[in-house]
PDB file of C-alpha atoms in Angstrom:
ATOM      1  CA  UNK N   1      42.873 -44.362-115.524  1.00  0.00           C
ATOM      2  CA  UNK N   2      41.673 -41.838-113.029  1.00  0.00           C
ATOM      3  CA  UNK N   3      43.621 -38.870-111.561  1.00  0.00           C
ATOM      4  CA  UNK N   4      42.621 -36.481-108.845  1.00  0.00           C
ATOM      5  CA  UNK N   5      42.955 -32.665-109.236  1.00  0.00           C
ATOM      6  CA  UNK N   6      42.784 -30.649-106.001  1.00  0.00           C
ATOM      7  CA  UNK N   7      41.822 -27.008-106.055  1.00  0.00           C
ATOM      8  CA  UNK N   8      43.015 -24.761-103.179  1.00  0.00           C
ATOM      9  CA  UNK N   9      41.569 -21.328-102.585  1.00  0.00           C
ATOM     10  CA  UNK N  10      44.002 -19.245-100.492  1.00  0.00           C
ATOM     11  CA  UNK N  11      41.623 -16.459 -99.672  1.00  0.00           C
ATOM     12  CA  UNK N  12      40.234 -15.629 -96.203  1.00  0.00           C
ATOM     13  CA  UNK N  13      36.941 -14.830 -97.937  1.00  0.00           C
ATOM     14  CA  UNK N  14      34.329 -16.766 -99.912  1.00  0.00           C
ATOM     15  CA  UNK N  15      34.714 -14.511-102.953  1.00  0.00           C
ATOM     16  CA  UNK N  16      36.537 -14.189-106.293  1.00  0.00           C
ATOM     17  CA  UNK N  17      39.402 -16.582-105.604  1.00  0.00           C
ATOM     18  CA  UNK N  18      37.093 -19.333-104.415  1.00  0.00           C
ATOM     19  CA  UNK N  19      34.746 -18.877-107.322  1.00  0.00           C
ATOM     20  CA  UNK N  20      37.738 -18.917-109.799  1.00  0.00           C
ATOM     21  CA  UNK N  21      39.240 -22.048-108.394  1.00  0.00           C
ATOM     22  CA  UNK N  22      35.938 -23.856-108.513  1.00  0.00           C
ATOM     23  CA  UNK N  23      35.457 -22.772-112.043  1.00  0.00           C
ATOM     24  CA  UNK N  24      38.872 -24.111-112.931  1.00  0.00           C
ATOM     25  CA  UNK N  25      37.985 -27.463-111.290  1.00  0.00           C
ATOM     26  CA  UNK N  26      34.765 -27.533-113.224  1.00  0.00           C
ATOM     27  CA  UNK N  27      36.685 -27.139-116.484  1.00  0.00           C
ATOM     28  CA  UNK N  28      39.240 -29.773-115.232  1.00  0.00           C
ATOM     29  CA  UNK N  29      36.432 -32.194-114.569  1.00  0.00           C
ATOM     30  CA  UNK N  30      35.380 -32.048-118.222  1.00  0.00           C
ATOM     31  CA  UNK N  31      38.408 -34.108-119.001  1.00  0.00           C
ATOM     32  CA  UNK N  32      37.672 -37.792-119.059  1.00  0.00           C
ATOM     33  CA  UNK N  33      39.000 -39.733-116.054  1.00  0.00           C
ATOM     34  CA  UNK N  34      39.560 -36.687-113.918  1.00  0.00           C
ATOM     35  CA  UNK N  35      38.235 -36.397-110.326  1.00  0.00           C
ATOM     36  CA  UNK N  36      38.205 -33.121-108.588  1.00  0.00           C
ATOM     37  CA  UNK N  37      38.226 -31.970-104.892  1.00  0.00           C
ATOM     38  CA  UNK N  38      38.258 -28.524-103.301  1.00  0.00           C
ATOM     39  CA  UNK N  39      39.918 -26.991-100.204  1.00  0.00           C
ATOM     40  CA  UNK N  40      38.972 -23.443 -99.120  1.00  0.00           C
ATOM     41  CA  UNK N  41      41.212 -21.908 -96.490  1.00  0.00           C
ATOM     42  CA  UNK N  42      38.654 -19.371 -95.454  1.00  0.00           C
ATOM     43  CA  UNK N  43      37.910 -19.882 -91.696  1.00  0.00           C
ATOM     44  CA  UNK N  44      40.633 -22.521 -91.282  1.00  0.00           C
ATOM     45  CA  UNK N  45      42.976 -22.701 -88.350  1.00  0.00           C
ATOM     46  CA  UNK N  46      46.483 -22.559 -89.878  1.00  0.00           C
ATOM     47  CA  UNK N  47      49.427 -22.107 -87.585  1.00  0.00           C
ATOM     48  CA  UNK N  48      52.728 -20.640 -88.845  1.00  0.00           C
ATOM     49  CA  UNK N  49      55.411 -23.212 -89.582  1.00  0.00           C
ATOM     50  CA  UNK N  50      58.188 -22.865 -87.072  1.00  0.00           C
ATOM     51  CA  UNK N  51      60.780 -24.678 -89.141  1.00  0.00           C
ATOM     52  CA  UNK N  52      61.539 -26.709 -86.045  1.00  0.00           C
ATOM     53  CA  UNK N  53      61.900 -29.875 -88.325  1.00  0.00           C
ATOM     54  CA  UNK N  54      60.314 -32.215 -85.838  1.00  0.00           C
ATOM     55  CA  UNK N  55      58.415 -33.666 -88.783  1.00  0.00           C
ATOM     56  CA  UNK N  56      61.817 -34.609 -90.315  1.00  0.00           C
ATOM     57  CA  UNK N  57      63.304 -35.952 -87.189  1.00  0.00           C
ATOM     58  CA  UNK N  58      60.297 -38.126 -86.405  1.00  0.00           C
ATOM     59  CA  UNK N  59      59.498 -38.877 -90.075  1.00  0.00           C
ATOM     60  CA  UNK N  60      55.935 -37.931 -89.718  1.00  0.00           C
ATOM     61  CA  UNK N  61      53.501 -37.167 -92.536  1.00  0.00           C
ATOM     62  CA  UNK N  62      51.775 -34.494 -90.449  1.00  0.00           C
ATOM     63  CA  UNK N  63      53.017 -31.691 -88.096  1.00  0.00           C
ATOM     64  CA  UNK N  64      53.721 -33.048 -84.637  1.00  0.00           C
ATOM     65  CA  UNK N  65      53.647 -29.590 -83.057  1.00  0.00           C
ATOM     66  CA  UNK N  66      50.402 -28.009 -84.163  1.00  0.00           C
ATOM     67  CA  UNK N  67      47.022 -29.835 -84.039  1.00  0.00           C
ATOM     68  CA  UNK N  68      45.073 -27.565 -86.368  1.00  0.00           C
ATOM     69  CA  UNK N  69      43.146 -27.878 -89.599  1.00  0.00           C
ATOM     70  CA  UNK N  70      46.208 -28.352 -91.730  1.00  0.00           C
ATOM     71  CA  UNK N  71      46.920 -31.855 -90.399  1.00  0.00           C
ATOM     72  CA  UNK N  72      43.440 -32.914 -91.389  1.00  0.00           C
ATOM     73  CA  UNK N  73      44.001 -31.677 -94.961  1.00  0.00           C
ATOM     74  CA  UNK N  74      47.480 -33.104 -95.575  1.00  0.00           C
ATOM     75  CA  UNK N  75      46.185 -36.658 -96.473  1.00  0.00           C
ATOM     76  CA  UNK N  76      43.951 -35.199 -99.117  1.00  0.00           C
ATOM     77  CA  UNK N  77      46.976 -33.219-100.463  1.00  0.00           C
ATOM     78  CA  UNK N  78      49.123 -36.358-100.494  1.00  0.00           C
ATOM     79  CA  UNK N  79      46.533 -38.297-102.606  1.00  0.00           C
ATOM     80  CA  UNK N  80      46.243 -35.591-105.302  1.00  0.00           C
ATOM     81  CA  UNK N  81      48.096 -35.843-108.638  1.00  0.00           C
ATOM     82  CA  UNK N  82      47.439 -32.203-109.762  1.00  0.00           C
ATOM     83  CA  UNK N  83      46.902 -28.880-108.077  1.00  0.00           C
ATOM     84  CA  UNK N  84      45.105 -25.625-109.005  1.00  0.00           C
ATOM     85  CA  UNK N  85      46.224 -23.050-106.521  1.00  0.00           C
ATOM     86  CA  UNK N  86      44.390 -19.720-106.235  1.00  0.00           C
ATOM     87  CA  UNK N  87      45.155 -16.560-104.302  1.00  0.00           C
ATOM     88  CA  UNK N  88      43.922 -13.009-103.992  1.00  0.00           C
ATOM     89  CA  UNK N  89      46.718 -10.517-104.641  1.00  0.00           C
ATOM     90  CA  UNK N  90      48.005  -9.011-101.396  1.00  0.00           C
ATOM     91  CA  UNK N  91      50.722  -6.329-101.709  1.00  0.00           C
ATOM     92  CA  UNK N  92      51.782  -7.764-105.096  1.00  0.00           C
ATOM     93  CA  UNK N  93      52.084 -11.280-103.587  1.00  0.00           C
ATOM     94  CA  UNK N  94      49.951 -14.215-102.441  1.00  0.00           C
ATOM     95  CA  UNK N  95      47.831 -13.975 -99.306  1.00  0.00           C
ATOM     96  CA  UNK N  96      49.576 -14.596 -95.991  1.00  0.00           C
ATOM     97  CA  UNK N  97      47.048 -17.305 -95.389  1.00  0.00           C
ATOM     98  CA  UNK N  98      48.054 -19.251 -98.490  1.00  0.00           C
ATOM     99  CA  UNK N  99      51.794 -18.845 -97.642  1.00  0.00           C
ATOM    100  CA  UNK N 100      51.260 -20.183 -94.211  1.00  0.00           C
ATOM    101  CA  UNK N 101      49.385 -23.176 -95.657  1.00  0.00           C
ATOM    102  CA  UNK N 102      52.049 -23.916 -98.315  1.00  0.00           C
ATOM    103  CA  UNK N 103      54.809 -23.641 -95.777  1.00  0.00           C
ATOM    104  CA  UNK N 104      53.142 -26.436 -93.818  1.00  0.00           C
ATOM    105  CA  UNK N 105      53.708 -28.852 -96.757  1.00  0.00           C
ATOM    106  CA  UNK N 106      57.152 -29.693 -95.333  1.00  0.00           C
ATOM    107  CA  UNK N 107      56.127 -33.114 -93.836  1.00  0.00           C
ATOM    108  CA  UNK N 108      54.824 -34.136 -97.270  1.00  0.00           C
ATOM    109  CA  UNK N 109      57.752 -32.838 -99.283  1.00  0.00           C
ATOM    110  CA  UNK N 110      60.390 -34.630 -97.333  1.00  0.00           C
ATOM    111  CA  UNK N 111      58.747 -37.711 -95.845  1.00  0.00           C
ATOM    112  CA  UNK N 112      56.290 -38.655 -98.618  1.00  0.00           C
ATOM    113  CA  UNK N 113      57.314 -41.806-100.456  1.00  0.00           C
ATOM    114  CA  UNK N 114      56.554 -43.246-103.907  1.00  0.00           C
ATOM    115  CA  UNK N 115      56.138 -41.857-107.370  1.00  0.00           C
ATOM    116  CA  UNK N 116      53.287 -39.528-106.465  1.00  0.00           C
ATOM    117  CA  UNK N 117      55.834 -37.383-104.718  1.00  0.00           C
ATOM    118  CA  UNK N 118      57.375 -36.538-108.042  1.00  0.00           C
ATOM    119  CA  UNK N 119      54.645 -37.039-110.712  1.00  0.00           C
ATOM    120  CA  UNK N 120      52.554 -34.021-109.765  1.00  0.00           C
ATOM    121  CA  UNK N 121      51.347 -30.971-111.653  1.00  0.00           C
ATOM    122  CA  UNK N 122      50.364 -27.448-110.601  1.00  0.00           C
ATOM    123  CA  UNK N 123      48.883 -24.371-112.085  1.00  0.00           C
ATOM    124  CA  UNK N 124      48.142 -21.008-110.511  1.00  0.00           C
ATOM    125  CA  UNK N 125      45.271 -18.472-110.356  1.00  0.00           C
ATOM    126  CA  UNK N 126      45.548 -14.922-109.089  1.00  0.00           C
ATOM    127  CA  UNK N 127      42.589 -12.552-108.516  1.00  0.00           C
ATOM    128  CA  UNK N 128      43.053  -8.875-107.963  1.00  0.00           C
ATOM    129  CA  UNK N 129      41.174  -5.618-107.560  1.00  0.00           C
ATOM    130  CA  UNK N 130      43.409  -3.973-110.141  1.00  0.00           C
ATOM    131  CA  UNK N 131      44.139  -5.249-113.680  1.00  0.00           C
ATOM    132  CA  UNK N 132      47.850  -4.505-113.248  1.00  0.00           C
ATOM    133  CA  UNK N 133      48.150  -4.806-109.460  1.00  0.00           C
ATOM    134  CA  UNK N 134      50.586  -7.626-108.892  1.00  0.00           C
ATOM    135  CA  UNK N 135      48.976 -10.741-110.334  1.00  0.00           C
ATOM    136  CA  UNK N 136      52.205 -11.735-112.120  1.00  0.00           C
ATOM    137  CA  UNK N 137      54.158 -11.596-108.869  1.00  0.00           C
ATOM    138  CA  UNK N 138      51.508 -13.609-107.061  1.00  0.00           C
ATOM    139  CA  UNK N 139      51.524 -16.260-109.751  1.00  0.00           C
ATOM    140  CA  UNK N 140      55.326 -16.366-109.715  1.00  0.00           C
ATOM    141  CA  UNK N 141      55.108 -17.139-105.943  1.00  0.00           C
ATOM    142  CA  UNK N 142      52.755 -20.058-106.566  1.00  0.00           C
ATOM    143  CA  UNK N 143      54.926 -21.342-109.378  1.00  0.00           C
ATOM    144  CA  UNK N 144      58.058 -21.136-107.350  1.00  0.00           C
ATOM    145  CA  UNK N 145      56.438 -23.103-104.576  1.00  0.00           C
ATOM    146  CA  UNK N 146      55.507 -25.832-107.131  1.00  0.00           C
ATOM    147  CA  UNK N 147      59.100 -25.926-108.406  1.00  0.00           C
ATOM    148  CA  UNK N 148      60.465 -26.262-104.865  1.00  0.00           C
ATOM    149  CA  UNK N 149      58.036 -29.020-104.286  1.00  0.00           C
ATOM    150  CA  UNK N 150      59.246 -30.867-107.421  1.00  0.00           C
ATOM    151  CA  UNK N 151      56.002 -30.337-109.304  1.00  0.00           C
ATOM    152  CA  UNK N 152      55.706 -29.770-113.039  1.00  0.00           C
ATOM    153  CA  UNK N 153      54.370 -26.216-113.542  1.00  0.00           C
ATOM    154  CA  UNK N 154      51.855 -25.706-116.356  1.00  0.00           C
ATOM    155  CA  UNK N 155      50.171 -22.512-117.620  1.00  0.00           C
ATOM    156  CA  UNK N 156      47.687 -21.753-120.271  1.00  0.00           C
ATOM    157  CA  UNK N 157      50.385 -20.940-122.846  1.00  0.00           C
ATOM    158  CA  UNK N 158      49.500 -17.824-124.847  1.00  0.00           C
ATOM    159  CA  UNK N 159      46.085 -17.857-123.260  1.00  0.00           C
ATOM    160  CA  UNK N 160      47.356 -17.531-119.749  1.00  0.00           C
ATOM    161  CA  UNK N 161      51.221 -17.175-119.750  1.00  0.00           C
ATOM    162  CA  UNK N 162      52.300 -18.065-116.227  1.00  0.00           C
ATOM    163  CA  UNK N 163      48.899 -18.740-114.828  1.00  0.00           C
ATOM    164  CA  UNK N 164      45.295 -17.369-114.836  1.00  0.00           C
ATOM    165  CA  UNK N 165      44.716 -13.745-113.915  1.00  0.00           C
ATOM    166  CA  UNK N 166      41.324 -12.435-112.935  1.00  0.00           C
ATOM    167  CA  UNK N 167      40.394  -8.726-112.532  1.00  0.00           C
ATOM    168  CA  UNK N 168      37.619  -8.784-109.913  1.00  0.00           C
ATOM    169  CA  UNK N 169      37.484  -4.999-109.368  1.00  0.00           C
ATOM    170  CA  UNK N 170      37.134  -5.544-105.670  1.00  0.00           C
ATOM    171  CA  UNK N 171      33.644  -6.940-106.250  1.00  0.00           C
ATOM    172  CA  UNK N 172      34.353 -10.436-105.155  1.00  0.00           C
ATOM    173  CA  UNK N 173      32.465 -13.266-107.057  1.00  0.00           C
ATOM    174  CA  UNK N 174      30.335 -10.913-109.244  1.00  0.00           C
ATOM    175  CA  UNK N 175      33.422  -9.060-110.354  1.00  0.00           C
ATOM    176  CA  UNK N 176      35.295 -12.260-111.215  1.00  0.00           C
ATOM    177  CA  UNK N 177      32.304 -13.648-113.111  1.00  0.00           C
ATOM    178  CA  UNK N 178      32.083 -10.454-115.222  1.00  0.00           C
ATOM    179  CA  UNK N 179      35.766 -10.676-116.290  1.00  0.00           C
ATOM    180  CA  UNK N 180      35.307 -12.844-119.412  1.00  0.00           C
ATOM    181  CA  UNK N 181      38.959 -12.818-120.374  1.00  0.00           C
ATOM    182  CA  UNK N 182      40.050 -13.717-116.838  1.00  0.00           C
ATOM    183  CA  UNK N 183      37.496 -16.515-116.488  1.00  0.00           C
ATOM    184  CA  UNK N 184      38.592 -17.901-119.845  1.00  0.00           C
ATOM    185  CA  UNK N 185      42.118 -18.056-118.526  1.00  0.00           C
ATOM    186  CA  UNK N 186      40.949 -19.830-115.467  1.00  0.00           C
ATOM    187  CA  UNK N 187      39.194 -22.535-117.466  1.00  0.00           C
ATOM    188  CA  UNK N 188      42.277 -22.927-119.797  1.00  0.00           C
ATOM    189  CA  UNK N 189      44.586 -23.467-116.760  1.00  0.00           C
ATOM    190  CA  UNK N 190      42.083 -25.948-115.253  1.00  0.00           C
ATOM    191  CA  UNK N 191      41.987 -28.019-118.382  1.00  0.00           C
ATOM    192  CA  UNK N 192      45.778 -27.864-118.883  1.00  0.00           C
ATOM    193  CA  UNK N 193      46.411 -29.083-115.338  1.00  0.00           C
ATOM    194  CA  UNK N 194      44.032 -31.961-115.865  1.00  0.00           C
ATOM    195  CA  UNK N 195      45.429 -32.973-119.272  1.00  0.00           C
ATOM    196  CA  UNK N 196      49.066 -32.639-118.322  1.00  0.00           C
ATOM    197  CA  UNK N 197      48.474 -34.594-115.102  1.00  0.00           C
ATOM    198  CA  UNK N 198      46.872 -37.399-117.115  1.00  0.00           C
ATOM    199  CA  UNK N 199      49.746 -37.473-119.535  1.00  0.00           C
ATOM    200  CA  UNK N 200      52.323 -37.608-116.830  1.00  0.00           C
ATOM    201  CA  UNK N 201      50.617 -40.277-114.773  1.00  0.00           C
ATOM    202  CA  UNK N 202      49.840 -42.437-117.857  1.00  0.00           C
ATOM    203  CA  UNK N 203      53.413 -42.053-119.082  1.00  0.00           C
ATOM    204  CA  UNK N 204      54.835 -43.121-115.770  1.00  0.00           C
ATOM    205  CA  UNK N 205      52.524 -46.139-115.703  1.00  0.00           C
ATOM    206  CA  UNK N 206      54.113 -47.367-118.941  1.00  0.00           C
ATOM    207  CA  UNK N 207      57.753 -46.832-118.016  1.00  0.00           C
ATOM    208  CA  UNK N 208      57.659 -47.253-114.218  1.00  0.00           C
ATOM    209  CA  UNK N 209      59.580 -50.539-114.267  1.00  0.00           C
ATOM    210  CA  UNK N 210      62.419 -48.763-116.052  1.00  0.00           C
ATOM    211  CA  UNK N 211      62.458 -45.703-113.692  1.00  0.00           C
ATOM    212  CA  UNK N 212      63.177 -46.450-110.008  1.00  0.00           C
ATOM    213  CA  UNK N 213      62.377 -43.806-107.366  1.00  0.00           C
ATOM    214  CA  UNK N 214      66.014 -42.443-107.110  1.00  0.00           C
ATOM    215  CA  UNK N 215      66.060 -41.832-110.815  1.00  0.00           C
ATOM    216  CA  UNK N 216      62.606 -40.180-110.756  1.00  0.00           C
ATOM    217  CA  UNK N 217      64.038 -37.867-108.098  1.00  0.00           C
ATOM    218  CA  UNK N 218      67.119 -37.073-110.236  1.00  0.00           C
ATOM    219  CA  UNK N 219      69.729 -39.061-108.352  1.00  0.00           C
ATOM    220  CA  UNK N 220      72.145 -41.513-109.834  1.00  0.00           C
ATOM    221  CA  UNK N 221      71.690 -44.257-107.237  1.00  0.00           C
ATOM    222  CA  UNK N 222      69.544 -45.138-104.182  1.00  0.00           C
ATOM    223  CA  UNK N 223      72.659 -44.547-102.019  1.00  0.00           C
ATOM    224  CA  UNK N 224      73.114 -41.088-103.492  1.00  0.00           C
ATOM    225  CA  UNK N 225      69.493 -40.218-102.711  1.00  0.00           C
ATOM    226  CA  UNK N 226      69.705 -41.608 -99.137  1.00  0.00           C
ATOM    227  CA  UNK N 227      72.880 -39.688 -98.435  1.00  0.00           C
ATOM    228  CA  UNK N 228      71.441 -36.425 -99.783  1.00  0.00           C
ATOM    229  CA  UNK N 229      68.280 -36.683 -97.582  1.00  0.00           C
ATOM    230  CA  UNK N 230      70.238 -37.784 -94.555  1.00  0.00           C
ATOM    231  CA  UNK N 231      72.535 -34.720 -94.859  1.00  0.00           C
ATOM    232  CA  UNK N 232      69.439 -32.549 -95.557  1.00  0.00           C
ATOM    233  CA  UNK N 233      67.672 -33.686 -92.401  1.00  0.00           C
ATOM    234  CA  UNK N 234      70.884 -33.401 -90.259  1.00  0.00           C
ATOM    235  CA  UNK N 235      71.597 -29.929 -91.532  1.00  0.00           C
ATOM    236  CA  UNK N 236      67.930 -28.786 -90.962  1.00  0.00           C
ATOM    237  CA  UNK N 237      67.856 -30.048 -87.535  1.00  0.00           C
ATOM    238  CA  UNK N 238      71.132 -28.736 -86.237  1.00  0.00           C
ATOM    239  CA  UNK N 239      70.716 -26.722 -82.945  1.00  0.00           C
TER     240      UNK N 239
END
């Protein structure tokens, strides 16, 4: 059984965050049966989501408004089972670039079909110039995105509480590489995402005949799920 782990670097630079996400993917790839892929947002054209909900009205898996780099990346995102999401700390939060990108997941979150919409795992990485400069807040934002998206959030336990935190001292990749404790937490999160993804996918493969999609989504019946999403789309697209 093979699963795909996708690493996302939400930094506009090729520095500490990108290095950390790649290192987490390297550790994830040590787990048998795990494939890895990487997306770096540096240099990408990412338009702001307008929340116009045309993707919901037209039931499209990509944004029908903007023809930018995000639409080319959404199929790769849809095929992933696990995510390692990294960000530099900007004003005690994620980068605006990463937020813009995550906000564009709406076509996937609502229109995506099948078990892969629900059997997904995510872990976060935050890199900062200060040891106590907002990493926890940035990680919380990543974890909250994963929860809203119906993903299972994993951390490194006592090795990396709510995600990996790297103190790069504003020295980009060299600074990240020199933070031994931080890079250890990065590798722990990478392996944990890989292992938990394999466990969830393997478990679902065993019991899938007993768990229809509506139950996987938490609804009591297909009708209940259909009614909820119909009301959700109608409410979202009101003038």
